[in-house]
PDB file of C-alpha atoms and ligand atoms in Angstrom:
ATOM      1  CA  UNK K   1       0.000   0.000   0.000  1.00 65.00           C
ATOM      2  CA  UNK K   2       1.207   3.496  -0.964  1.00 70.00           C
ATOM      3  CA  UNK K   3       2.332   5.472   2.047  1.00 79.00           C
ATOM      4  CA  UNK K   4       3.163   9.674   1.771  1.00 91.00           C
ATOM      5  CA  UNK K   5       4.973  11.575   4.504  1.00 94.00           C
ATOM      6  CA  UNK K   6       5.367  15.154   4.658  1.00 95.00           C
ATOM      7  CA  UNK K   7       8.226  16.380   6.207  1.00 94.00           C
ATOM      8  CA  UNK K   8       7.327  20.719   6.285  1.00 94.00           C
ATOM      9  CA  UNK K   9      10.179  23.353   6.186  1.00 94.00           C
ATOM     10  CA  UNK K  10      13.404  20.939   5.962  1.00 90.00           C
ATOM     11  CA  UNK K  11      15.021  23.172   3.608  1.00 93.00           C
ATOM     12  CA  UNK K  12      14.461  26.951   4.789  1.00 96.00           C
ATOM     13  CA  UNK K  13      17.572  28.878   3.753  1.00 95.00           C
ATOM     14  CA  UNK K  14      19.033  26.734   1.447  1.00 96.00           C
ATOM     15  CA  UNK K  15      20.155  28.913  -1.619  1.00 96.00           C
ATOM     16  CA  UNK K  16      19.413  27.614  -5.232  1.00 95.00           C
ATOM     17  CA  UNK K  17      19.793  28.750  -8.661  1.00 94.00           C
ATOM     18  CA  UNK K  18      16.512  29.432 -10.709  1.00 93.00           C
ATOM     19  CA  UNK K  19      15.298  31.924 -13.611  1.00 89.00           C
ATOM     20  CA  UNK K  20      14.032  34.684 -11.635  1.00 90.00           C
ATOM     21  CA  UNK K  21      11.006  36.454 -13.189  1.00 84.00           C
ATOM     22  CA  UNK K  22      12.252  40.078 -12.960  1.00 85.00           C
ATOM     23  CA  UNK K  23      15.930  39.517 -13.396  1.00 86.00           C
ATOM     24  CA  UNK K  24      17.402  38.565 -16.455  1.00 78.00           C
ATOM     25  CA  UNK K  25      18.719  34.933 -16.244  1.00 81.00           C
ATOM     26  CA  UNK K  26      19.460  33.019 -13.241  1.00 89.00           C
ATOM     27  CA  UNK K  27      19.953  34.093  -9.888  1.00 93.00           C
ATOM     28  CA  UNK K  28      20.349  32.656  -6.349  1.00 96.00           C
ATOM     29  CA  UNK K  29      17.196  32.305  -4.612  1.00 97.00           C
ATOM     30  CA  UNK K  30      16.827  31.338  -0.782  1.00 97.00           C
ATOM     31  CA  UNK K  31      13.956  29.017   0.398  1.00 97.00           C
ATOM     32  CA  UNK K  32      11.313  30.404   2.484  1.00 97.00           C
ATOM     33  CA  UNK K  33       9.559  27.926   3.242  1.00 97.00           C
ATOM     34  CA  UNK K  34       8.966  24.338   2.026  1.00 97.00           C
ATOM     35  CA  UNK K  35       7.467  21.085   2.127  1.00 97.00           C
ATOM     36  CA  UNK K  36       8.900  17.906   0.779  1.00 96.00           C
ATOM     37  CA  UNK K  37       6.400  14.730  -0.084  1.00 96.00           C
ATOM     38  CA  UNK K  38       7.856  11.166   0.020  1.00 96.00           C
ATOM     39  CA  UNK K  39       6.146   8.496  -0.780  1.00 94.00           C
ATOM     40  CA  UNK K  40       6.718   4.930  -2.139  1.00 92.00           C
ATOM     41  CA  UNK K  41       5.029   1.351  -3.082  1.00 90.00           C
ATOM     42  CA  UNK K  42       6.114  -2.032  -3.814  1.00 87.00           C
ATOM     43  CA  UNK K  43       6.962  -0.867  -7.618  1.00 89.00           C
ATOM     44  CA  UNK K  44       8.651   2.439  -7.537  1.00 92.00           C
ATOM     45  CA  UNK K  45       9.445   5.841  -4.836  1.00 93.00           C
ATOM     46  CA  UNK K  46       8.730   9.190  -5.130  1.00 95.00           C
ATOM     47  CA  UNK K  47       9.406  12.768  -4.121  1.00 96.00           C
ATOM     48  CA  UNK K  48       8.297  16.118  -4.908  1.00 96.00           C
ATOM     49  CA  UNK K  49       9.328  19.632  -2.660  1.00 96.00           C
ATOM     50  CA  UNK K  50       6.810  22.597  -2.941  1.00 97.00           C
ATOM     51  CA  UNK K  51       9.197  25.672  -2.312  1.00 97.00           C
ATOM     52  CA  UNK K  52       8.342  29.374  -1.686  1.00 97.00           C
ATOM     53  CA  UNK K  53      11.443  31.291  -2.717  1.00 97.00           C
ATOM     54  CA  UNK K  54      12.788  34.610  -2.588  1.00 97.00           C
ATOM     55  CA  UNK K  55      15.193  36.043  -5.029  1.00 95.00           C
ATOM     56  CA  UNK K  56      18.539  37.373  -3.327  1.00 96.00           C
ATOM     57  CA  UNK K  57      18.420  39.865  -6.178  1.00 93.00           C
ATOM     58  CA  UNK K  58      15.277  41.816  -6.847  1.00 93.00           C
ATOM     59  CA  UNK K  59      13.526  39.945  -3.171  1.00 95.00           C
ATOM     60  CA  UNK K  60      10.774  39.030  -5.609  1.00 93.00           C
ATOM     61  CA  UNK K  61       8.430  35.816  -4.314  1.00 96.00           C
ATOM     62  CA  UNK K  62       7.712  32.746  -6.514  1.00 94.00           C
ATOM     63  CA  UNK K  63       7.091  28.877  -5.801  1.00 96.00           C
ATOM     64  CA  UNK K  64       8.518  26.414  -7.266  1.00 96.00           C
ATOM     65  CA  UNK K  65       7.850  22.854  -7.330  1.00 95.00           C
ATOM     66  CA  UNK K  66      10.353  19.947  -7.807  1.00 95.00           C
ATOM     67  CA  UNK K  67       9.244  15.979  -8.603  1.00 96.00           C
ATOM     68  CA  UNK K  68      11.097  13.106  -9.113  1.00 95.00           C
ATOM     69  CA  UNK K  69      10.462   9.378  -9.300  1.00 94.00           C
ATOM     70  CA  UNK K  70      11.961   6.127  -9.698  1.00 93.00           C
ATOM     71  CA  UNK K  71      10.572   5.027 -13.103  1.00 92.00           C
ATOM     72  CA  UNK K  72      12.106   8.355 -14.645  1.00 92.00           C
ATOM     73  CA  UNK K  73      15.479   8.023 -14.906  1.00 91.00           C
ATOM     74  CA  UNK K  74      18.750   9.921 -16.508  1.00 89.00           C
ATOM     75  CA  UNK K  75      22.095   8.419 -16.614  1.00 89.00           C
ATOM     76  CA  UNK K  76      25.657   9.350 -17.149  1.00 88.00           C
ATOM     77  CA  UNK K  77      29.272   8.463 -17.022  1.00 90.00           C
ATOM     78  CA  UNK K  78      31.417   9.961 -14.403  1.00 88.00           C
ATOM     79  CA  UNK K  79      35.222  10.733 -14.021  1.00 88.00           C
ATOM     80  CA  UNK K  80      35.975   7.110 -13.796  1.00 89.00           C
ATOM     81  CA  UNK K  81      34.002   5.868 -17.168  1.00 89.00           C
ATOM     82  CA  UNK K  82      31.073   4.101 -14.546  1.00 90.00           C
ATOM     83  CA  UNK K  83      27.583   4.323 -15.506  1.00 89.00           C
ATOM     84  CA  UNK K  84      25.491   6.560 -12.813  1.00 89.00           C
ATOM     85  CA  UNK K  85      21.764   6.900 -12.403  1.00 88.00           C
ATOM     86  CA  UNK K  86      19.650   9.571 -11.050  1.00 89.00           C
ATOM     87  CA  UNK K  87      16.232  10.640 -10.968  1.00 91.00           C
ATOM     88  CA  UNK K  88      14.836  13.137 -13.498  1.00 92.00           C
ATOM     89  CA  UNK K  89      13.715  16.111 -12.079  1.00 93.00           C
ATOM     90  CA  UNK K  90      10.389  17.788 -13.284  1.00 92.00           C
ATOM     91  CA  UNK K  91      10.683  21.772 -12.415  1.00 90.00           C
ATOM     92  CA  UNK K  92       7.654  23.986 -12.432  1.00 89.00           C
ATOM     93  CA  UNK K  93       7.994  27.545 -11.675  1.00 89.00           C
ATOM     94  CA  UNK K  94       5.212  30.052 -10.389  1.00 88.00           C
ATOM     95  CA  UNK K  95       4.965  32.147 -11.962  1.00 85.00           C
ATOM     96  CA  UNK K  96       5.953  30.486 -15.129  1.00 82.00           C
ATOM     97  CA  UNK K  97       8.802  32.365 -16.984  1.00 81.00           C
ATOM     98  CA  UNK K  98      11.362  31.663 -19.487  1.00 79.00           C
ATOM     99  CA  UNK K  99      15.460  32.484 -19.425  1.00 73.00           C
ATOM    100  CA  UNK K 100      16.274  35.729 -20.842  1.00 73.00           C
ATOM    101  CA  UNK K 101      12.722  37.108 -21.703  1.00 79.00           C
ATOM    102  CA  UNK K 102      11.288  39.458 -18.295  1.00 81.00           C
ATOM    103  CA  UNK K 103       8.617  41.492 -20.374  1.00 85.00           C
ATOM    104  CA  UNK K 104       7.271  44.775 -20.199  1.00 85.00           C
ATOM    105  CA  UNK K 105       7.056  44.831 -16.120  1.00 76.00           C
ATOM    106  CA  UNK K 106       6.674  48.127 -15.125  1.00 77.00           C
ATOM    107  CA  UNK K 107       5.069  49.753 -18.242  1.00 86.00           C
ATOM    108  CA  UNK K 108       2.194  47.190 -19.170  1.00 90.00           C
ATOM    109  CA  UNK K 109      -0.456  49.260 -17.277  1.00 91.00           C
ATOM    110  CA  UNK K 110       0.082  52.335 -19.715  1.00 92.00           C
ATOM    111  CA  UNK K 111      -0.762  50.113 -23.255  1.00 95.00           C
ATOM    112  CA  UNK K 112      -4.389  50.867 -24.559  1.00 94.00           C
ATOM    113  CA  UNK K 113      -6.883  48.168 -22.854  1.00 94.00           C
ATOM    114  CA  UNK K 114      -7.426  45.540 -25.826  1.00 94.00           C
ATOM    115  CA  UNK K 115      -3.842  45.862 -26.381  1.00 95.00           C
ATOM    116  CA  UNK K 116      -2.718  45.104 -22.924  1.00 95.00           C
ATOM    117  CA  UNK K 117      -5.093  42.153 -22.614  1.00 96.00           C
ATOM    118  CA  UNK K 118      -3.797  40.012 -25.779  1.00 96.00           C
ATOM    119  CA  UNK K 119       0.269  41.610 -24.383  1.00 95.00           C
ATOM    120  CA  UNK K 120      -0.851  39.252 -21.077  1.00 93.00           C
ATOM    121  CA  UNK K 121      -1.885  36.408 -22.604  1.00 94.00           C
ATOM    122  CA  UNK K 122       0.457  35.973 -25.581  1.00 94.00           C
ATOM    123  CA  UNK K 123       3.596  36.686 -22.854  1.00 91.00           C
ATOM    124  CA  UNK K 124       1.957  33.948 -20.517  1.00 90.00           C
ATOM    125  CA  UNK K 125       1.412  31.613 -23.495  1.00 91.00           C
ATOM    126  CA  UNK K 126       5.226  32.271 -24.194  1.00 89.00           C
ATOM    127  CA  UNK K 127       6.132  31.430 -20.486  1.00 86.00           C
ATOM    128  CA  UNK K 128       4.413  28.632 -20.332  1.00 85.00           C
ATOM    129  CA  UNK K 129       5.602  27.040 -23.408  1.00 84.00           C
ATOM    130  CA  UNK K 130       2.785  26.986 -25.420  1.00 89.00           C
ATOM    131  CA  UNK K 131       4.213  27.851 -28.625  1.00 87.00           C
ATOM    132  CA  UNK K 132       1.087  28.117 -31.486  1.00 87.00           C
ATOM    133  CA  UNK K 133      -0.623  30.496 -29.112  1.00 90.00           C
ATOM    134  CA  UNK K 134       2.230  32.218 -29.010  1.00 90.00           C
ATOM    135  CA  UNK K 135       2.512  33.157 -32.575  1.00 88.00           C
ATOM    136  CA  UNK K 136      -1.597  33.717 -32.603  1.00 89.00           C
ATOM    137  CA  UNK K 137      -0.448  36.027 -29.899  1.00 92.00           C
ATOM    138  CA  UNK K 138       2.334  37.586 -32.118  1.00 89.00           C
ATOM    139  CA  UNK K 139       0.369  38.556 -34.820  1.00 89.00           C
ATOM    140  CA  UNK K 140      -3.001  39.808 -32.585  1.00 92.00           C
ATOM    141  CA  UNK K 141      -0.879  42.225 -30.784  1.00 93.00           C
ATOM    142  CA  UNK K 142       0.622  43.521 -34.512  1.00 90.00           C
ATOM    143  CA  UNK K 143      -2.904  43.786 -35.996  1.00 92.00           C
ATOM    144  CA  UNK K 144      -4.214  45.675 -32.821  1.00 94.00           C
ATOM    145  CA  UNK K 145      -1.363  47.678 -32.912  1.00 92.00           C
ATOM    146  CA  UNK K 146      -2.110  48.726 -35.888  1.00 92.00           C
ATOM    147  CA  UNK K 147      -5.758  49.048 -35.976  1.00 93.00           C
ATOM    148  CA  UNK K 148      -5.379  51.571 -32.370  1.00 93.00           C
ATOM    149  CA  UNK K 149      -2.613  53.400 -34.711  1.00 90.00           C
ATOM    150  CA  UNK K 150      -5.539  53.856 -37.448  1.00 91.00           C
ATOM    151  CA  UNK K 151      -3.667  52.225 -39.850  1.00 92.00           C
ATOM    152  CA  UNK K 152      -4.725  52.248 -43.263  1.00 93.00           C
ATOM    153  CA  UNK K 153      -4.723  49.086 -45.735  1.00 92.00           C
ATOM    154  CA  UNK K 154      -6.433  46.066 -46.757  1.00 92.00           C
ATOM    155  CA  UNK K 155      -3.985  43.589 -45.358  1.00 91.00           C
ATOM    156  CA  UNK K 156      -1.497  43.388 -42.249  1.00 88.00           C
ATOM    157  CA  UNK K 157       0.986  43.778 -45.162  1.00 89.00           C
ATOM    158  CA  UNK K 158      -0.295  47.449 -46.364  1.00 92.00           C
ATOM    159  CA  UNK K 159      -0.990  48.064 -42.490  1.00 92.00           C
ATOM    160  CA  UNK K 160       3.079  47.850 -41.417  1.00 90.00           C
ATOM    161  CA  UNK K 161       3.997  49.967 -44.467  1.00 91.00           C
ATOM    162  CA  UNK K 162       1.217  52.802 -43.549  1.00 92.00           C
ATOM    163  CA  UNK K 163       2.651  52.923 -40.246  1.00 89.00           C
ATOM    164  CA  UNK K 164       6.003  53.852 -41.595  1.00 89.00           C
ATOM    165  CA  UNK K 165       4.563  56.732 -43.844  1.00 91.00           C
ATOM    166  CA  UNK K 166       2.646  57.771 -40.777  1.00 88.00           C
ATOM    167  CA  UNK K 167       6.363  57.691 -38.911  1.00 86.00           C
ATOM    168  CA  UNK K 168       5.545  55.697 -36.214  1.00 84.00           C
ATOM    169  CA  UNK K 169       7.610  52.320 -37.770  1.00 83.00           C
ATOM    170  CA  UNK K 170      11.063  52.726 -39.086  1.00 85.00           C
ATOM    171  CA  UNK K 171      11.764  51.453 -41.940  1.00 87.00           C
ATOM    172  CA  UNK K 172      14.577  48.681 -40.381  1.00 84.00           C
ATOM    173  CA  UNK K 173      11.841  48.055 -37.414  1.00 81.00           C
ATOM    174  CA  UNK K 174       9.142  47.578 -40.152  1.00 85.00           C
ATOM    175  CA  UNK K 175      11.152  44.619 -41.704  1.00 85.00           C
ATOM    176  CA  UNK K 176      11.211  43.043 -38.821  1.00 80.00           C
ATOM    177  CA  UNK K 177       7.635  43.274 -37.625  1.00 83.00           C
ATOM    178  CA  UNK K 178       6.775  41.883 -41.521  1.00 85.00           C
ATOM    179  CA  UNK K 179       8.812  38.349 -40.491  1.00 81.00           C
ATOM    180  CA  UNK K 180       6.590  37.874 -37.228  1.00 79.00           C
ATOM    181  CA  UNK K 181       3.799  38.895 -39.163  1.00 80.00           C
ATOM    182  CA  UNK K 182       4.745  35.515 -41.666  1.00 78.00           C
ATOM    183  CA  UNK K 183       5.267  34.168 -38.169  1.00 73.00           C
ATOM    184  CA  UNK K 184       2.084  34.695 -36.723  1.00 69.00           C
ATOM    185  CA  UNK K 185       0.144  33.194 -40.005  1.00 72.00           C
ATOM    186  CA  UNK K 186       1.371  30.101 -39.818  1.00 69.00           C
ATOM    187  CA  UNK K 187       0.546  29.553 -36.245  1.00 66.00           C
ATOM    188  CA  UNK K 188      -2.914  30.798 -37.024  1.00 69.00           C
ATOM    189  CA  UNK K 189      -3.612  29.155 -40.591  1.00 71.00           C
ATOM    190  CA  UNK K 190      -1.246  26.041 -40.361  1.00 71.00           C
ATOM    191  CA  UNK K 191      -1.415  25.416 -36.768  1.00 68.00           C
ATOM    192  CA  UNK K 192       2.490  25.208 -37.036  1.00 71.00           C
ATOM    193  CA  UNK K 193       4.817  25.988 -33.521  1.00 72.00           C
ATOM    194  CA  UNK K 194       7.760  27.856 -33.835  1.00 76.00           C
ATOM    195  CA  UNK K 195      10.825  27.728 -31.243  1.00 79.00           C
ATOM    196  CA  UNK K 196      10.729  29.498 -28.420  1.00 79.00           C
ATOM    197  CA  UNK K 197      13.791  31.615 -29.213  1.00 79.00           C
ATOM    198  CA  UNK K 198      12.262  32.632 -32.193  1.00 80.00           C
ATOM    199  CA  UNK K 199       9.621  33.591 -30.314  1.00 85.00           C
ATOM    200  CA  UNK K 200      11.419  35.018 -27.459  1.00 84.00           C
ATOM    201  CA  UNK K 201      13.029  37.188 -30.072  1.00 82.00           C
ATOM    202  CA  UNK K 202       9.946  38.424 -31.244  1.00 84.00           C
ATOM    203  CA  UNK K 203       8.406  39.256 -28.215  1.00 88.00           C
ATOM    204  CA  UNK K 204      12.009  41.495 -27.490  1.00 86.00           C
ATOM    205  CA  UNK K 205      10.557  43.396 -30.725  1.00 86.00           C
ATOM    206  CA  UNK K 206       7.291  43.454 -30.086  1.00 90.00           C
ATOM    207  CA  UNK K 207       8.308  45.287 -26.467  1.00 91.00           C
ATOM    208  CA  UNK K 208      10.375  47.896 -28.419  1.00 88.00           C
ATOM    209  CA  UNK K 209       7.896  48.858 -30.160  1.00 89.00           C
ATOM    210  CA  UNK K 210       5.154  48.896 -27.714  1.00 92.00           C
ATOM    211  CA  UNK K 211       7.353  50.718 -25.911  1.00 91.00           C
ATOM    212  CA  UNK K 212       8.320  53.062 -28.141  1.00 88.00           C
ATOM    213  CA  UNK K 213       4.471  53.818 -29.001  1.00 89.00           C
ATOM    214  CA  UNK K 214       2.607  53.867 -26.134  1.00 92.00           C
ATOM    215  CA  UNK K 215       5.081  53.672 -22.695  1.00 91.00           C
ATOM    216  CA  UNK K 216       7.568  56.099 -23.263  1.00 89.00           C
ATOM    217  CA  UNK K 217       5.548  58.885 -24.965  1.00 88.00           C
ATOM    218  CA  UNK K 218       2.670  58.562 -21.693  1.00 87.00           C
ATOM    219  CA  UNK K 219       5.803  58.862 -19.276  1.00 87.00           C
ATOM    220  CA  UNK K 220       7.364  61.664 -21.008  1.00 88.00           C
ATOM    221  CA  UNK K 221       3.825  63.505 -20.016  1.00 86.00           C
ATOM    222  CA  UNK K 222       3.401  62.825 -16.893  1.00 83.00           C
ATOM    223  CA  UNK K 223       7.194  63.665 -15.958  1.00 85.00           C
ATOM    224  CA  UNK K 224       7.669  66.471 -18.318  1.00 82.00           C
ATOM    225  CA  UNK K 225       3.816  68.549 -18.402  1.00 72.00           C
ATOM    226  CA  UNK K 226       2.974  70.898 -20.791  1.00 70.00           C
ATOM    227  CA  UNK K 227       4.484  74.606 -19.793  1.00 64.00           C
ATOM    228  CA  UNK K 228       1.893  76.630 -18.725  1.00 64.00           C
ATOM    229  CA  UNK K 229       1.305  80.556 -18.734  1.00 57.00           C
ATOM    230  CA  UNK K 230       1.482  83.017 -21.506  1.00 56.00           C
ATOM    231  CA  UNK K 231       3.458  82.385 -24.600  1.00 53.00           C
ATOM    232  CA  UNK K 232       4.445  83.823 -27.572  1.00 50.00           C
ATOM    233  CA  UNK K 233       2.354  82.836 -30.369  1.00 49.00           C
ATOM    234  CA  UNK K 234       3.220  82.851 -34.250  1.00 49.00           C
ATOM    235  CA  UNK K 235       0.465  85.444 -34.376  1.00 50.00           C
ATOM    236  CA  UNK K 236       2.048  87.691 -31.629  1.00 46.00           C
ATOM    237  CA  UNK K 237       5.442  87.376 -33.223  1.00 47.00           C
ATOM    238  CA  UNK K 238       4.065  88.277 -36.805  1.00 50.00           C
ATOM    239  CA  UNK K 239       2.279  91.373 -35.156  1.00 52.00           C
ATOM    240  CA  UNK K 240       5.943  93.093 -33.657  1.00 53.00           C
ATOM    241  CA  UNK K 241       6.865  95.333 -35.575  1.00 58.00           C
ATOM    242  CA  UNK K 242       9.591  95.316 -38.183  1.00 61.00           C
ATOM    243  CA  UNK K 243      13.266  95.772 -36.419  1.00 59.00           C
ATOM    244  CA  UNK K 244      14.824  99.093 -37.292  1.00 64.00           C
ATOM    245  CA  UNK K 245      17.333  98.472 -40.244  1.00 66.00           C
ATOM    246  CA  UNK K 246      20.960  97.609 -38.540  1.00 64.00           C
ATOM    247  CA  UNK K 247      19.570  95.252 -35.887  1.00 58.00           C
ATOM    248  CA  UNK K 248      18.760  91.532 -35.222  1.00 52.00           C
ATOM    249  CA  UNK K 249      16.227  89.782 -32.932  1.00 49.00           C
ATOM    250  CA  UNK K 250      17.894  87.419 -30.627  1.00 47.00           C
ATOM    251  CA  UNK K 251      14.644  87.082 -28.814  1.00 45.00           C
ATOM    252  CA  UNK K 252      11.140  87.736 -29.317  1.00 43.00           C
ATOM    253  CA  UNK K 253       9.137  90.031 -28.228  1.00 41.00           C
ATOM    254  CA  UNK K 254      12.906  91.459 -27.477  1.00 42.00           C
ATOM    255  CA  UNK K 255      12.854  94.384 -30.519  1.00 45.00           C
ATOM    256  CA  UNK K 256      16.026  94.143 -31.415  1.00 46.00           C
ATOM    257  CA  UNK K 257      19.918  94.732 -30.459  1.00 46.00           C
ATOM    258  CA  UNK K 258      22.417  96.720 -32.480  1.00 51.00           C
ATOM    259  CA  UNK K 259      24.715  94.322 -35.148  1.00 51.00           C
ATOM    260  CA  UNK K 260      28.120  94.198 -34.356  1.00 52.00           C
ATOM    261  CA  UNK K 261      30.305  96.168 -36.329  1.00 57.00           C
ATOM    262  CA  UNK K 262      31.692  94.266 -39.694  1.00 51.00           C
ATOM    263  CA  UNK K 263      34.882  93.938 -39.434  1.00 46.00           C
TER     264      UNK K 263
HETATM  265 ZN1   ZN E   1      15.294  38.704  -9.142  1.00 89.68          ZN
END
């Protein structure tokens, strides 16, 4: 008969190396607080820790779970040429996240509402490793893009090249954002899955540019507000009157200051 003990906090401050879902790449993490599950029958053993962790780095919380059995197996040869055993380990991370891709973190809340919606779920489709929704994803958040940017054309195709004439695309940027677009049609139309650093890549672009569009600009306001009080119009400058021959404006409404003599 199957039998489980739970053995609860074993582990608590015992440092490990994990993706961290704010830093980029890995970082040490210290355990929290734990609790480890072993169990066995008369065919096989098994184990799995639930962890809380904290990240030395940014202090950021996550969990992280950790099983391992005796019917799942790796081997390999050690320094002296003998074959060694040991258990597989399945890792799942909570929040899910992938190496090298953290997102727009601290701008998200500042993208348009529809556009922030599909940003969530095509970034947690790419965490989690779910690779046609992904490039759905891809291509939803280049089509909303463009229909919030009131871009004009028939196709996705004509809708990338508006934006550059409209100057929100560069030319370069456009280029790219026409590859995920092929990207993001054959996840939709042939059900196809591309690699995650493919997609990882274009999720890097797809931040630019969101960021580029919508974060920075909405920023820039709030930090830097309009200058208020009276100033001088194009109207109030074409209403001065004409500077007295021999002198230059250096500052309007300023009338004018004597030219230095020519040499
Ligand atoms: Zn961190």
């Amino acid at each position: 008969m199957a039998s489980d003990t739970l053995h609860a906090n074993y582990a608590v401050g015992k440092e490990l190396e994990v993706q961290c879902q704010r830093c980029v790449g890995s970082t040490a993490h210290r355990v929290v607080a734990d609790a480890r599950v072993v169990g066995s029958d008369h065919h096989m053993d098994w184990e799995t820790e639930y962890q809380i962790l904290q990240c030395m780095g940014c202090k950021a919380i996550s969990f992280r779970s950790a099983a391992s059995n005796s019917e799942d197996v790796d081997h390999y040869y050690d320094e002296n040429g003998e074959l060694q055993t040991v258990y597989s380990v399945a890792e799942k991370l909570y929040p899910s996240r992938i190496a090298g891709y953290i997102g727009l973190k601290d701008g998200v809340w500042l993208l348009p509402d529809k556009l922030r919606r599909i940003y969530q779920e095509t970034t947690n489709a790419l965490t989690s490793d779910q690779h046609v929704l992904t490039g759905i994803g891809v291509r939803a958040i280049l089509e909303t893009l463009c229909k919030d940017q009131a871009a004009k054309g028939r196709t996705l195709f004509e809708q990338i090249d508006d934006l550059v004439q409209q100057g929100v695309l560069t030319p370069g940027r456009a280029a790219v954002l026409h590859q995920l677009r092929t990207l993001g049609n054959l996840a939709a139309h042939e059900v196809e899955p591309h690699n995650p650093q493919q997609l990882g890549l274009a999720m890097i672009v797809l931040d630019h540019l969101l960021e580029e569009v919508y974060i920075l600009p909405a920023k820039a306001k709030k930090l830097f507000p309009p200058i208020s009080g009276p100033t001088v119009t194009a109207p109030v400058i074409a209403a001065l009157p004409p500077l007295p021959p021999g002198t230059v404006s250096v500052f309007p409404p300023f009338p004018g200051v004597p030219l230095p003599p020519s040499s």
